[in-house]
Short mmCIF file of C-alpha atoms in Angstrom, two decimals:
data_model
loop_
_atom_site.label_atom_id
_atom_site.label_comp_id
_atom_site.label_asym_id
_atom_site.label_seq_id
_atom_site.Cartn_x
_atom_site.Cartn_y
_atom_site.Cartn_z
CA MET Q 30 0.00 0.00 0.00
CA LYS Q 31 2.79 2.40 0.95
CA ARG Q 32 4.61 1.62 -2.30
CA ASN Q 33 1.47 2.40 -4.34
CA ILE Q 34 1.08 5.74 -2.59
CA LEU Q 35 4.71 6.63 -3.24
CA THR Q 36 4.41 5.66 -6.90
CA LEU Q 37 1.27 7.76 -7.20
CA LEU Q 38 2.99 10.69 -5.52
CA ALA Q 39 5.95 10.47 -7.89
CA ILE Q 40 3.75 10.44 -10.98
CA VAL Q 41 1.68 13.39 -9.77
CA ALA Q 42 4.86 15.36 -9.11
CA LEU Q 43 5.96 14.83 -12.71
CA PHE Q 44 3.00 16.65 -14.21
CA ALA Q 45 4.48 20.09 -13.57
CA ALA Q 46 6.45 20.16 -16.83
CA CYS Q 47 5.65 22.67 -19.59
CA SER Q 48 4.28 21.66 -22.97
CA LYS Q 49 2.78 23.03 -26.17
CA ASP Q 50 -0.87 22.48 -27.05
CA GLU Q 51 -1.37 19.11 -28.73
CA THR Q 52 -3.18 18.37 -32.00
CA THR Q 53 -6.79 17.47 -31.26
CA THR Q 54 -9.77 16.12 -33.14
CA ALA Q 55 -13.14 17.74 -32.49
CA THR Q 56 -16.08 15.55 -31.54
CA ASP Q 57 -19.78 16.28 -32.10
CA ASP Q 58 -19.79 18.31 -28.88
CA LYS Q 59 -17.90 21.57 -29.39
CA ASN Q 60 -16.73 21.48 -25.75
CA ILE Q 61 -15.08 18.06 -26.03
CA THR Q 62 -11.96 17.20 -28.00
CA LEU Q 63 -10.52 13.76 -28.54
CA VAL Q 64 -6.86 13.19 -29.37
CA THR Q 65 -6.49 10.10 -31.55
CA ASP Q 66 -3.36 10.78 -33.63
CA LYS Q 67 -0.81 8.14 -32.57
CA ALA Q 68 2.20 10.39 -33.33
CA THR Q 69 0.74 13.16 -31.16
CA LEU Q 70 -0.05 10.71 -28.37
CA ASN Q 71 3.49 9.27 -28.45
CA LYS Q 72 4.91 12.79 -28.01
CA MET Q 73 2.97 13.19 -24.75
CA ILE Q 74 5.01 10.67 -22.77
CA THR Q 75 8.72 10.20 -22.17
CA TYR Q 76 9.74 6.84 -20.71
CA VAL Q 77 12.67 7.03 -18.26
CA ASN Q 78 12.45 3.85 -16.12
CA GLU Q 79 14.77 5.05 -13.33
CA PRO Q 80 14.83 3.99 -9.67
CA ILE Q 81 14.31 6.74 -7.08
CA THR Q 82 15.23 6.28 -3.43
CA LEU Q 83 13.32 8.41 -0.96
CA THR Q 84 14.90 9.30 2.37
CA GLY Q 85 13.47 11.42 5.11
CA GLY Q 86 13.25 11.93 8.83
CA THR Q 87 12.65 8.24 9.54
CA LYS Q 88 15.24 5.49 9.57
CA ALA Q 89 13.42 3.59 6.82
CA THR Q 90 13.94 4.42 3.17
CA ALA Q 91 11.57 3.78 0.31
CA SER Q 92 12.40 3.01 -3.28
CA ILE Q 93 10.11 3.59 -6.24
CA ASN Q 94 10.57 3.35 -9.97
CA LEU Q 95 9.99 6.44 -12.13
CA VAL Q 96 8.44 4.97 -15.27
CA ALA Q 97 7.57 8.02 -17.35
CA ILE Q 98 7.29 11.80 -17.47
CA VAL Q 99 4.35 13.61 -19.08
CA PRO Q 100 3.71 17.33 -19.57
CA SER Q 101 0.72 19.16 -18.12
CA ALA Q 102 -2.38 19.27 -20.28
CA ILE Q 103 -3.14 22.50 -22.15
CA VAL Q 104 -6.71 23.36 -23.10
CA ASN Q 105 -7.51 26.49 -25.13
CA GLY Q 106 -4.01 27.80 -24.43
CA VAL Q 107 -4.37 27.40 -20.65
CA LYS Q 108 -1.95 25.10 -18.80
CA LEU Q 109 -3.88 22.83 -16.45
CA SER Q 110 -2.86 21.27 -13.13
CA ALA Q 111 -3.10 17.56 -12.39
CA SER Q 112 -5.82 17.02 -9.80
CA SER Q 113 -5.98 13.23 -9.48
CA THR Q 114 -4.00 10.21 -10.62
CA ILE Q 115 -4.85 6.54 -10.38
CA ILE Q 116 -2.98 3.57 -11.84
CA ARG Q 117 -4.77 0.39 -12.87
CA ASN Q 118 -3.35 -2.41 -15.03
CA ASN Q 119 -0.39 -0.33 -16.30
CA VAL Q 120 -2.61 2.59 -17.29
CA ALA Q 121 -2.28 5.91 -15.43
CA TYR Q 122 -5.55 7.87 -15.47
CA VAL Q 123 -4.93 11.56 -14.80
CA THR Q 124 -7.51 14.30 -14.38
CA TYR Q 125 -6.60 17.95 -14.82
CA HIS Q 126 -8.33 21.18 -13.80
CA GLU Q 127 -7.91 24.88 -14.53
CA ARG Q 128 -6.77 26.88 -11.52
CA GLY Q 129 -8.34 30.20 -10.58
CA ASN Q 130 -11.65 31.52 -11.83
CA GLY Q 131 -11.56 29.75 -15.19
CA PHE Q 132 -13.47 26.60 -16.04
CA GLY Q 133 -11.82 23.74 -17.89
CA GLY Q 134 -10.39 20.30 -17.50
CA SER Q 135 -9.00 17.21 -19.12
CA LEU Q 136 -8.85 13.47 -18.61
CA ARG Q 137 -5.93 11.48 -19.98
CA ALA Q 138 -5.03 7.80 -19.89
CA TYR Q 139 -1.34 6.92 -20.26
CA ASP Q 140 0.06 3.46 -20.94
CA VAL Q 141 2.85 3.20 -18.36
CA THR Q 142 4.03 -0.25 -19.38
CA VAL Q 143 7.82 -0.07 -19.52
CA PRO Q 144 8.83 -0.57 -23.16
CA ASN Q 145 11.58 -3.09 -23.91
#
């Protein structure tokens, strides 16, 4: 359980990187966009697969594996903040929200299977 929490914490911390707005495909609803271009999707994730050892005020240390780094989502030119992350079956589901008085958000699913 503690390892899952640390992994989740590490992934959430990685979503602070900058990025450019991605290519999107409009759906029937003008307020929803769906990114389906495989080349664009592949640019959204950088696999690193590096071990990270966490040390702190306690005598015990924890080790987690940093699998990938992804940039923050951008919607209508506004950089969003990650608000929730959950990992199930090697897929990281991340929700994003717009900070401040604006209204916007995003949901992304990332395949975090370590490539060979």
